[in-house]
Tab-separated table of N, CA, C and O in Angstrom:
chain	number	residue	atom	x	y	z
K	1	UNK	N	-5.726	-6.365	3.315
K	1	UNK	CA	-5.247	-6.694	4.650
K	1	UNK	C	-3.730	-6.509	4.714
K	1	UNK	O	-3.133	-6.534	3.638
K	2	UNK	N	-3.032	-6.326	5.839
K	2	UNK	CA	-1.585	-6.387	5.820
K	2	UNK	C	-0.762	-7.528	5.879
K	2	UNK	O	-0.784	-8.483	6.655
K	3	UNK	N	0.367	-7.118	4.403
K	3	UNK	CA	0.992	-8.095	4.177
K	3	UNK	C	2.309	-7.682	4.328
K	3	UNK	O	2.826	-6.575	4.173
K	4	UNK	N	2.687	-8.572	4.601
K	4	UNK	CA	4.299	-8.554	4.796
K	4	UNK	C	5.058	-9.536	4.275
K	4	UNK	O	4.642	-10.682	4.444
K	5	UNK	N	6.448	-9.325	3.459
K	5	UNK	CA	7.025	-10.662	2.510
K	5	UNK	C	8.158	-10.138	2.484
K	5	UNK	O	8.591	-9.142	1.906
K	6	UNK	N	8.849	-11.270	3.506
K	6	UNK	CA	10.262	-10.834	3.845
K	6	UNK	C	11.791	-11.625	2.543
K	6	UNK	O	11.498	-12.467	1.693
K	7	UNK	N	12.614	-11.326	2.645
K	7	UNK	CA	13.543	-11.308	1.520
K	7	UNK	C	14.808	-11.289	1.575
K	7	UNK	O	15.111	-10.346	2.305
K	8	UNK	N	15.887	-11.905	1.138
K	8	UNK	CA	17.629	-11.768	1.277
K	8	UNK	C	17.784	-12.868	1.967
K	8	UNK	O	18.922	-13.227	1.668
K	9	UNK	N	17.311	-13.699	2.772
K	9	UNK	CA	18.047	-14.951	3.419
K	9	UNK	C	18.797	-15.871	2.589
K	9	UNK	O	18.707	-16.142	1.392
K	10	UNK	N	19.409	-16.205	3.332
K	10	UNK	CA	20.255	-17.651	2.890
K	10	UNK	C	21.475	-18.135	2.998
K	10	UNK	O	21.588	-18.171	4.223
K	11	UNK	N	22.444	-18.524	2.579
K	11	UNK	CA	23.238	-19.105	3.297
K	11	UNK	C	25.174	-18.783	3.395
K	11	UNK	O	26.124	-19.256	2.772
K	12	UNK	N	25.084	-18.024	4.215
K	12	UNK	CA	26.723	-17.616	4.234
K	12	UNK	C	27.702	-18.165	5.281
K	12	UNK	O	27.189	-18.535	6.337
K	13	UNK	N	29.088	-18.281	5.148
K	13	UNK	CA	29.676	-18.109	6.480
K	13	UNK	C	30.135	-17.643	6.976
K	13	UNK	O	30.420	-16.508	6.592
K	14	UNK	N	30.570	-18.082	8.163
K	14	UNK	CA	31.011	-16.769	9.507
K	14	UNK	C	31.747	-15.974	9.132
K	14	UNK	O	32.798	-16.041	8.496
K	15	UNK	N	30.639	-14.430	9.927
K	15	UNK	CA	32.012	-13.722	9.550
K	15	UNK	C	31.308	-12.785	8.052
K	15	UNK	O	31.574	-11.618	7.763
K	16	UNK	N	30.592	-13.507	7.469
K	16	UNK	CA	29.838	-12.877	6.194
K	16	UNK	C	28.470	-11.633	6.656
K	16	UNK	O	28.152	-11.214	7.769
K	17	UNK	N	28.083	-11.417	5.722
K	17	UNK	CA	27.139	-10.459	6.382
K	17	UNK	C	25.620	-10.740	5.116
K	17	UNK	O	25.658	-11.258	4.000
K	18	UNK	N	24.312	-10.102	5.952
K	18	UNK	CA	23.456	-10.263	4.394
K	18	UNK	C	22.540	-9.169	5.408
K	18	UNK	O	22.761	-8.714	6.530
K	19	UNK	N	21.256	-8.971	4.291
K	19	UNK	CA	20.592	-8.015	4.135
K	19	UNK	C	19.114	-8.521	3.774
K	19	UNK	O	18.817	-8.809	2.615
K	20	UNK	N	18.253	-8.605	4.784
K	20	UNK	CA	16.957	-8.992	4.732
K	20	UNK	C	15.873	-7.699	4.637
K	20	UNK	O	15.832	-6.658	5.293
K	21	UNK	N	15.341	-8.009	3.964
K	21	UNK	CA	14.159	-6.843	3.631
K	21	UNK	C	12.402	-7.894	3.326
K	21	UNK	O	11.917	-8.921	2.851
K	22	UNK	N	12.034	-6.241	4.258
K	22	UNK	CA	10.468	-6.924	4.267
K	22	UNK	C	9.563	-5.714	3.581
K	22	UNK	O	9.752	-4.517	3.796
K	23	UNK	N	8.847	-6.101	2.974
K	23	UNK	CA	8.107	-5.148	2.275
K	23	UNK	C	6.525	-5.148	2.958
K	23	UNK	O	6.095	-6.170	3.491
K	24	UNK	N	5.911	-4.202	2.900
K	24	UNK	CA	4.407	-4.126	3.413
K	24	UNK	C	3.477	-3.555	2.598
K	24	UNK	O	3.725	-2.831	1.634
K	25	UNK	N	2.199	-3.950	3.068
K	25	UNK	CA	1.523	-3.515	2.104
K	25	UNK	C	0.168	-3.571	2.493
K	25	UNK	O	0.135	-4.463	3.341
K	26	UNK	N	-0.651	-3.242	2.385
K	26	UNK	CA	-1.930	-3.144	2.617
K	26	UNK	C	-2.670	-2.322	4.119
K	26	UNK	O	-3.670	-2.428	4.830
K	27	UNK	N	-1.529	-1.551	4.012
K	27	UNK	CA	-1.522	-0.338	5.469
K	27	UNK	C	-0.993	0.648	5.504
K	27	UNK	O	-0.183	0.655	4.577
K	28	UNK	N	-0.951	1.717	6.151
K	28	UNK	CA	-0.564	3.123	5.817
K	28	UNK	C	1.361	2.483	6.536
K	28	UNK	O	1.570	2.078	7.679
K	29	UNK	N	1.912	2.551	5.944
K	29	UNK	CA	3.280	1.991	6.784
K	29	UNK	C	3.751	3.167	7.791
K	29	UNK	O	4.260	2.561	8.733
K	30	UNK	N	3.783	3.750	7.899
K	30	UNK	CA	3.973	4.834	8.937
K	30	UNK	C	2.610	4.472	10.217
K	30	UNK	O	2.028	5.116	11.090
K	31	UNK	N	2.591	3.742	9.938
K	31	UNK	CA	1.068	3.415	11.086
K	31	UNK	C	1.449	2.763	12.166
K	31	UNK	O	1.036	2.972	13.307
K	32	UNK	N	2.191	2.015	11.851
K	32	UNK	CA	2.920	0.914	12.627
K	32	UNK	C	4.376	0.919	12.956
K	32	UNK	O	5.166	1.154	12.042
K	33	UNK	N	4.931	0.626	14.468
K	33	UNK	CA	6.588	0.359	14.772
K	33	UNK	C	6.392	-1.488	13.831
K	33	UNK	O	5.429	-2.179	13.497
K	34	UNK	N	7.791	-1.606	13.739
K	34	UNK	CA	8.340	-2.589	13.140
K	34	UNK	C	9.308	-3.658	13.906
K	34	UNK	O	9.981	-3.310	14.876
K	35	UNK	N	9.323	-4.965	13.399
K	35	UNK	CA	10.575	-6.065	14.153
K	35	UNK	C	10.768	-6.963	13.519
K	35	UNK	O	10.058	-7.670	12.805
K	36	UNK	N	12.416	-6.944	13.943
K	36	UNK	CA	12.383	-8.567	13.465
K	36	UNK	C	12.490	-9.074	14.639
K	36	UNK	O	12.487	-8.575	15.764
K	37	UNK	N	12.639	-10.691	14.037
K	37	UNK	CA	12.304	-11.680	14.974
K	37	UNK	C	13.167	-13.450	14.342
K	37	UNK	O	13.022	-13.993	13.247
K	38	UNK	N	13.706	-13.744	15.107
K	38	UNK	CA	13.932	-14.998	14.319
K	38	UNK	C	13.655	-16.398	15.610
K	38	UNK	O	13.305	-16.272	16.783
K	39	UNK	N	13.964	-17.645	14.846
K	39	UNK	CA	12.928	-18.766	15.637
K	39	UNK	C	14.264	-19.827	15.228
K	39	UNK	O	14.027	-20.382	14.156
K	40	UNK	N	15.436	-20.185	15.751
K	40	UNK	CA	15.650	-21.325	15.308
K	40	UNK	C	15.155	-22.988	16.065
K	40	UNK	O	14.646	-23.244	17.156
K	41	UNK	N	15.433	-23.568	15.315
K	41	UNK	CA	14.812	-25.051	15.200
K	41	UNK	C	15.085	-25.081	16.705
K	41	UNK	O	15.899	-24.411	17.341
K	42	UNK	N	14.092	-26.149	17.194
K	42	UNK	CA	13.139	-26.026	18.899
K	42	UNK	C	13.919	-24.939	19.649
K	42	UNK	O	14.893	-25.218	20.348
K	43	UNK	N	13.602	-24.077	19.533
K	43	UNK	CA	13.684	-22.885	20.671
K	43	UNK	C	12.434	-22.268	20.002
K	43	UNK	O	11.714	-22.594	19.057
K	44	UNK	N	12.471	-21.298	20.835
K	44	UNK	CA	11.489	-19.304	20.633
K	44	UNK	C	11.657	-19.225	20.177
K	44	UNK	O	12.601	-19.815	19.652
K	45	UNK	N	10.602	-17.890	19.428
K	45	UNK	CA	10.519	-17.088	18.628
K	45	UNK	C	11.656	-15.887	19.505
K	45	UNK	O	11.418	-15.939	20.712
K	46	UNK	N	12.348	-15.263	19.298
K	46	UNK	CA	13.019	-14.409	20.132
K	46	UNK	C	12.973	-13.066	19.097
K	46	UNK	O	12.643	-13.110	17.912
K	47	UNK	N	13.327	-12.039	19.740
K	47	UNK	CA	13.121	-10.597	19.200
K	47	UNK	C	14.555	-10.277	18.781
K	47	UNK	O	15.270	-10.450	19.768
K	48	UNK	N	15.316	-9.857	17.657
K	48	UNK	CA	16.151	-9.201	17.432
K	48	UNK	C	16.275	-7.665	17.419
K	48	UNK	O	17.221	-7.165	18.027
K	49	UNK	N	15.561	-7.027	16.896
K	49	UNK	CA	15.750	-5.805	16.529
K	49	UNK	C	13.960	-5.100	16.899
K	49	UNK	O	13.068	-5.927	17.089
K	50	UNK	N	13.721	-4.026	16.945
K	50	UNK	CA	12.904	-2.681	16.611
K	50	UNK	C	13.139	-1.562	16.411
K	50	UNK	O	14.173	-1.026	16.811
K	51	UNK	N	12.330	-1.032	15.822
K	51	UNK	CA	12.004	0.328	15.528
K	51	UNK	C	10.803	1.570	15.340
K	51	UNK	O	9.852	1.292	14.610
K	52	UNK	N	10.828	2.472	15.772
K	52	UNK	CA	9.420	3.369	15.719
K	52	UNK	C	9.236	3.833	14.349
K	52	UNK	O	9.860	3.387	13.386
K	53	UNK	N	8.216	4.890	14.299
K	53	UNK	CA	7.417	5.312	12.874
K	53	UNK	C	8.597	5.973	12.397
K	53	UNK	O	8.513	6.016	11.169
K	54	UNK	N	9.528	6.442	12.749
K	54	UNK	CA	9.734	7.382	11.797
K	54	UNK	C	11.657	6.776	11.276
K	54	UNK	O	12.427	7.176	10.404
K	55	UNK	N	11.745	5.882	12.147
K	55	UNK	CA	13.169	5.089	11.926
K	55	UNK	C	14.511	5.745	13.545
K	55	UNK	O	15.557	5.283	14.000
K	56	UNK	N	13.653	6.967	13.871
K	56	UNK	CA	14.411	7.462	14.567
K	56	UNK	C	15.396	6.916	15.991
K	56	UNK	O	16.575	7.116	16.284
K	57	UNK	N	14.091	6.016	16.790
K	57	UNK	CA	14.471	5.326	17.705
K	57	UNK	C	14.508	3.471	17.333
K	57	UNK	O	13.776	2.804	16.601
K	58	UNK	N	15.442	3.157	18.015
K	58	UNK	CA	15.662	1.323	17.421
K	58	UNK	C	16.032	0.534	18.641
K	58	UNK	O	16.667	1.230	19.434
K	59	UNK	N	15.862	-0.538	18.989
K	59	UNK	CA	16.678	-1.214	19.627
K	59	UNK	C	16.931	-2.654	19.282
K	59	UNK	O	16.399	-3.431	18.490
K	60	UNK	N	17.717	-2.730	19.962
K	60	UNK	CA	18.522	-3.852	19.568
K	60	UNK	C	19.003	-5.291	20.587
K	60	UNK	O	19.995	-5.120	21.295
K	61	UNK	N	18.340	-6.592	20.640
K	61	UNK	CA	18.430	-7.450	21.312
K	61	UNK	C	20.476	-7.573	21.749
K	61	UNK	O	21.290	-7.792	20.852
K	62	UNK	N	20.824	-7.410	22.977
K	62	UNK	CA	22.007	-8.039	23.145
K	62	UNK	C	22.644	-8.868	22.125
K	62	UNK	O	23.384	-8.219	21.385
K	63	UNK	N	22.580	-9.909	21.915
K	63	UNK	CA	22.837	-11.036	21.232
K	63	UNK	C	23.267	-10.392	19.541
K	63	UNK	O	24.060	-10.858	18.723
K	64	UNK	N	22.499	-9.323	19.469
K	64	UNK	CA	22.766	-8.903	18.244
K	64	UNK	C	23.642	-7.006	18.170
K	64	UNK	O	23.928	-6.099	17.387
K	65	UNK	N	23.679	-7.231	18.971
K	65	UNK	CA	24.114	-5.325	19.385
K	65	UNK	C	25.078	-4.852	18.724
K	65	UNK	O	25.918	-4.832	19.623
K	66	UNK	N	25.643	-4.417	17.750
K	66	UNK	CA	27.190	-4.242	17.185
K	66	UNK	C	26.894	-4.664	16.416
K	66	UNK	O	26.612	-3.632	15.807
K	67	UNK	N	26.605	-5.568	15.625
K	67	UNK	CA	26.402	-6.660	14.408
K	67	UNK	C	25.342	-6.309	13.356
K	67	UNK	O	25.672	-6.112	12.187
K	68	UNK	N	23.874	-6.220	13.835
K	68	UNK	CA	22.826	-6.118	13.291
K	68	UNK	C	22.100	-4.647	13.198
K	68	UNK	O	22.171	-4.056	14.275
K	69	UNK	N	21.639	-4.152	12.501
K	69	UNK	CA	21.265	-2.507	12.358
K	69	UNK	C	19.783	-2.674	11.404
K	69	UNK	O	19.807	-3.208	10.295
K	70	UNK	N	18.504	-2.123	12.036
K	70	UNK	CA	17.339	-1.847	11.551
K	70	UNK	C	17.403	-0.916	10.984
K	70	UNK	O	18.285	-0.089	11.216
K	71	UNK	N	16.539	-0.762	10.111
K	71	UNK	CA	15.951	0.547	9.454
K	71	UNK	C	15.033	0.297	9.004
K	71	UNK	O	14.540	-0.829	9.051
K	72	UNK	N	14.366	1.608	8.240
K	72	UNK	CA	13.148	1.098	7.140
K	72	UNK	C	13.414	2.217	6.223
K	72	UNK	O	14.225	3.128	6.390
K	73	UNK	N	12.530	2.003	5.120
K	73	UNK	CA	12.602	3.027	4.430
K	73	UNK	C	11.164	3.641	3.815
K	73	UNK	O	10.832	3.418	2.651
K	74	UNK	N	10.214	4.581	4.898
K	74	UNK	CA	8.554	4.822	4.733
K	74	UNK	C	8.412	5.322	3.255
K	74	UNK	O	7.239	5.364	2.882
K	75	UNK	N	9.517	5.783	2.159
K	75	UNK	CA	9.106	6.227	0.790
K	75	UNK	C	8.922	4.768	-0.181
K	75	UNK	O	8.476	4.759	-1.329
K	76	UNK	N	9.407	3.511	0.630
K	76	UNK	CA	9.563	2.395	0.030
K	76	UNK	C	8.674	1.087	0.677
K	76	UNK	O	8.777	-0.070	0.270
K	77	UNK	N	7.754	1.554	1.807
K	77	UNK	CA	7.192	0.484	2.917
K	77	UNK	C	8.208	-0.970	3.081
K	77	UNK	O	7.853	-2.148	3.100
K	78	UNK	N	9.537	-0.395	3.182
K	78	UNK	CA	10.566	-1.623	3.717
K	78	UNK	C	11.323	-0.936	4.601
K	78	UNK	O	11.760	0.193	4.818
K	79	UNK	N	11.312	-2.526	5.220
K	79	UNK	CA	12.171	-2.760	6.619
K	79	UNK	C	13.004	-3.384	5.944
K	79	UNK	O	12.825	-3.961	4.872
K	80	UNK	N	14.599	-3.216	6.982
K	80	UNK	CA	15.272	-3.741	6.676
K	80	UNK	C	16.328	-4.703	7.837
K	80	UNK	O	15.772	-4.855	8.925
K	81	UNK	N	17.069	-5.041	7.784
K	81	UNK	CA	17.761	-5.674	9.112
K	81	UNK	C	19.344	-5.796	8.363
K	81	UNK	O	19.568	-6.784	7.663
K	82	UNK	N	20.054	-5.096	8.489
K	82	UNK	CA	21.585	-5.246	7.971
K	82	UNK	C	22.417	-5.982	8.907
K	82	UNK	O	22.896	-5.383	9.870
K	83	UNK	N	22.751	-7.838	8.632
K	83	UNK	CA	23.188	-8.577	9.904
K	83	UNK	C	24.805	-8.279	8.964
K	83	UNK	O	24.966	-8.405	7.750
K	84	UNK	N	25.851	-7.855	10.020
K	84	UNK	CA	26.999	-7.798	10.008
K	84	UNK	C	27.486	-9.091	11.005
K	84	UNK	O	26.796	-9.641	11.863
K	85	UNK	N	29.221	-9.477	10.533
K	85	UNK	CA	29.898	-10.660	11.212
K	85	UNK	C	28.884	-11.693	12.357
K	85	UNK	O	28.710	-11.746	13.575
K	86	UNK	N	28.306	-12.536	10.948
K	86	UNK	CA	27.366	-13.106	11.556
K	86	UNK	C	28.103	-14.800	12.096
K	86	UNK	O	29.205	-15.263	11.800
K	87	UNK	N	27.068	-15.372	12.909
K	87	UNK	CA	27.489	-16.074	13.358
K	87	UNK	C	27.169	-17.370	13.256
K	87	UNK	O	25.943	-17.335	13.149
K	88	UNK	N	27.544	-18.640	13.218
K	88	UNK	CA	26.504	-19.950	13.291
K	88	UNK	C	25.169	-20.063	14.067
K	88	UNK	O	24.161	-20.712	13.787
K	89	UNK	N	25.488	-19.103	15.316
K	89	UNK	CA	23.897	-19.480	16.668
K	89	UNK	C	22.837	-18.061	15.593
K	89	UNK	O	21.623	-17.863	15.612
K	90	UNK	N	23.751	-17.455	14.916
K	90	UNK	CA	22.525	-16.228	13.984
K	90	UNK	C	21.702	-17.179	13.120
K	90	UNK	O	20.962	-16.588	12.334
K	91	UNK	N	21.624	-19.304	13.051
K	91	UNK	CA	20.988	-19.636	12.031
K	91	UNK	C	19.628	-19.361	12.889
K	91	UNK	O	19.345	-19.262	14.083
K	92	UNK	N	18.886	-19.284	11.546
K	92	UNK	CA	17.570	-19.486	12.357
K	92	UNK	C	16.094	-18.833	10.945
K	92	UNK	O	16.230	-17.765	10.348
K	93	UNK	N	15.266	-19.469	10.799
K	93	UNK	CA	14.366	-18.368	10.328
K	93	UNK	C	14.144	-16.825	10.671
K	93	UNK	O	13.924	-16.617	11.864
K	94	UNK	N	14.159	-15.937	10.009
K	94	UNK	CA	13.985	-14.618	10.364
K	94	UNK	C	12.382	-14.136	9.904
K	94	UNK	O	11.838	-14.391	8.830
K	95	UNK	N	11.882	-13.456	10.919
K	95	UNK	CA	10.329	-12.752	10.309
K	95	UNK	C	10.231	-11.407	10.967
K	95	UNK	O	10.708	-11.154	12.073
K	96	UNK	N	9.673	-10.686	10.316
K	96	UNK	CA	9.321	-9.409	10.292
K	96	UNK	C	7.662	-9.401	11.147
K	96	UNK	O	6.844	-10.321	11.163
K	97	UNK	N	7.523	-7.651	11.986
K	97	UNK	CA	6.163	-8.198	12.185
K	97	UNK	C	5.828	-6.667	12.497
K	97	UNK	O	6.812	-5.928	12.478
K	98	UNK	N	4.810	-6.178	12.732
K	98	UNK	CA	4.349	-4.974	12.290
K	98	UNK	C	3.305	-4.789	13.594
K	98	UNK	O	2.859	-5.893	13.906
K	99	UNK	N	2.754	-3.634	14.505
K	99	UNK	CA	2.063	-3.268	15.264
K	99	UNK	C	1.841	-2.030	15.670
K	99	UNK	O	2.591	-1.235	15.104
K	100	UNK	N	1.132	-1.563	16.403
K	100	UNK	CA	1.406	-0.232	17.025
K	100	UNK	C	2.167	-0.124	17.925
K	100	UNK	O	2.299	-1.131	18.620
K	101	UNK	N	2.825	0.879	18.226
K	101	UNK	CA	4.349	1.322	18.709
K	101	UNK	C	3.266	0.938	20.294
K	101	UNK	O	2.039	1.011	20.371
K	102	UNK	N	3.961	0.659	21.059
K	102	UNK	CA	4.592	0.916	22.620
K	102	UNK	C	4.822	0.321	22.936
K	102	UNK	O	4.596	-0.781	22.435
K	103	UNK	N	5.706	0.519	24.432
K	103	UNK	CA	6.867	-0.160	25.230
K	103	UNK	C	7.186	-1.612	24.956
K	103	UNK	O	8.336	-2.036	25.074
K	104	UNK	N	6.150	-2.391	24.585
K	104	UNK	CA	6.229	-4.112	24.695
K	104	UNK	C	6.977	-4.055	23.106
K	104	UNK	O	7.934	-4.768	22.807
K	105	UNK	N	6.201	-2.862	21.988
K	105	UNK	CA	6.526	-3.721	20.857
K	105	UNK	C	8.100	-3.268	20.562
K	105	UNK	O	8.978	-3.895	19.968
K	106	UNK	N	8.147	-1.932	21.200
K	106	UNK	CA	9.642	-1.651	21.404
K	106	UNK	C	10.974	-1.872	22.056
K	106	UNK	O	12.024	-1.230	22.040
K	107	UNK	N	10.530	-3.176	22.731
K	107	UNK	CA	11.496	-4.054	22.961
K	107	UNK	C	11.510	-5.362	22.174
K	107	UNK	O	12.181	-6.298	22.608
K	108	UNK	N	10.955	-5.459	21.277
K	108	UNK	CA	10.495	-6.444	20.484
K	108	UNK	C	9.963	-8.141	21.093
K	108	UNK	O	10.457	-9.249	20.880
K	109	UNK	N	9.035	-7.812	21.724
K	109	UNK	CA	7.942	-8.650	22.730
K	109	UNK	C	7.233	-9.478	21.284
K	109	UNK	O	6.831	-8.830	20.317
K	110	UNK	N	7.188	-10.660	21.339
K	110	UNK	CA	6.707	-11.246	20.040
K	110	UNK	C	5.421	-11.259	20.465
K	110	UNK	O	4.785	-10.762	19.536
K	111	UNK	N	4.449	-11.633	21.608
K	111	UNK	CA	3.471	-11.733	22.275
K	111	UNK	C	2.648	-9.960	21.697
K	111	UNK	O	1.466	-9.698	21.479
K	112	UNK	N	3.426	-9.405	21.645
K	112	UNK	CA	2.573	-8.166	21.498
K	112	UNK	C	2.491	-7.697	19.594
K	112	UNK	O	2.062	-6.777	18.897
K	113	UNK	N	3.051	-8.727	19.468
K	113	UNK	CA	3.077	-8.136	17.352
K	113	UNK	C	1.917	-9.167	16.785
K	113	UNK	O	2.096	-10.385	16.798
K	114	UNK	N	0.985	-8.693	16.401
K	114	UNK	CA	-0.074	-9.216	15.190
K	114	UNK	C	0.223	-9.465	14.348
K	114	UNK	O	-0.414	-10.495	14.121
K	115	UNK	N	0.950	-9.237	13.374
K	115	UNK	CA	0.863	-8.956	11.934
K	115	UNK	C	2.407	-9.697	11.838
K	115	UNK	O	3.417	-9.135	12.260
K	116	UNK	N	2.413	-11.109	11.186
K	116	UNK	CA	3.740	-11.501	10.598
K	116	UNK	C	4.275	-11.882	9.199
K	116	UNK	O	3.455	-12.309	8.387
K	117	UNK	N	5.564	-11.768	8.842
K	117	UNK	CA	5.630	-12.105	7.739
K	117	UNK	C	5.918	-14.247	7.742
K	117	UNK	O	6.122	-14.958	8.725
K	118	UNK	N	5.818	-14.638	6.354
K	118	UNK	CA	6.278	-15.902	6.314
K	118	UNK	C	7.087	-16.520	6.436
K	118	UNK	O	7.124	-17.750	6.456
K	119	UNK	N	8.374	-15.332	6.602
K	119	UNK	CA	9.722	-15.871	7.045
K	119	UNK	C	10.640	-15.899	6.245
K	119	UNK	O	10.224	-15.963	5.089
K	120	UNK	N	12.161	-15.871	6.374
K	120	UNK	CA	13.181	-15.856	5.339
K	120	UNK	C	13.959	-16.889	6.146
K	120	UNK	O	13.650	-16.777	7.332
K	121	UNK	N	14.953	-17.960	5.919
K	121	UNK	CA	15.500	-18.570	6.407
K	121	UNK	C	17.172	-18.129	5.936
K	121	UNK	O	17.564	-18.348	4.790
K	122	UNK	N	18.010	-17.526	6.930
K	122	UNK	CA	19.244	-17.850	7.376
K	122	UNK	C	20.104	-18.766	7.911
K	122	UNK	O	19.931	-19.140	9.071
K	123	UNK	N	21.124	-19.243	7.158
K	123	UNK	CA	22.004	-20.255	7.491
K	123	UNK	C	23.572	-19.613	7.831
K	123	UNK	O	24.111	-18.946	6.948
K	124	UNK	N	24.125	-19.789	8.853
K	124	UNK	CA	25.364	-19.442	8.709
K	124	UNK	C	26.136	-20.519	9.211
K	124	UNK	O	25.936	-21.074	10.291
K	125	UNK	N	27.436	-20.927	8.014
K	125	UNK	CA	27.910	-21.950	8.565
K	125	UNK	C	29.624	-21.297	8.950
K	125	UNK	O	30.375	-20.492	8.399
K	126	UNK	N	29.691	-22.135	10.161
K	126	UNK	CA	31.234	-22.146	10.650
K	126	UNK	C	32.381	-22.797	9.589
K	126	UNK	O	33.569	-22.831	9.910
């Protein structure tokens, strides 16, 4: 079945940067567009980032635009999320989530992704 087990969180401050990676597995990874997603304590799940099969097209939630950069790498079935000059409101759990590409999952619509990982938790302190 598809798994996903995300990786790199933890705790820096402002202004620092880190590098979360999700690995997959149990699916052709080119099968599926990709997202992250993070949830801090009582709010949403909110969408940060996507991307299509081949890495070519991405987007990127406001909140994170300039700062944060997706990729993946299909010879390695990882995603990645490179958060640059991050911020205290960037704390939050981060998860990865996997679906078939269109319009909803490419704006990164959490309602439309099946497949999640367990989460990496980010802290950034001021």
């Amino acid at each position: 079945q598809v798994q996903l087990v995300e990786s790199g969180g933890g705790s820096v401050q402002a202004g620092g940067s880190l590098r979360l990676s999700c690995v997959a597995s149990g699916y052709t990874f080119t099968r599926y567009c990709m997202a992250w997603f993070r949830q801090a304590s009582a709010k949403e799940r909110e969408g940060v980032a996507a991307i299509n099969l081949s890495g070519g097209s991405t987007y990127a939630a406001d909140s994170v635009k300039g700062r944060f950069t997706i990729s993946r790498d299909n010879a390695k079935n990882t995603l990645y999320l490179q958060m640059n000059s991050l911020k205290p409101e960037d704390t939050a759990m981060y998860y990865c989530a996997a679906d078939r590409c269109t319009g909803a999952t490419m704006r990164a619509d959490p309602d439309m992704y099946t497949y999640w990982g367990q989460g990496t938790q980010v802290t950034v302190s001021s």
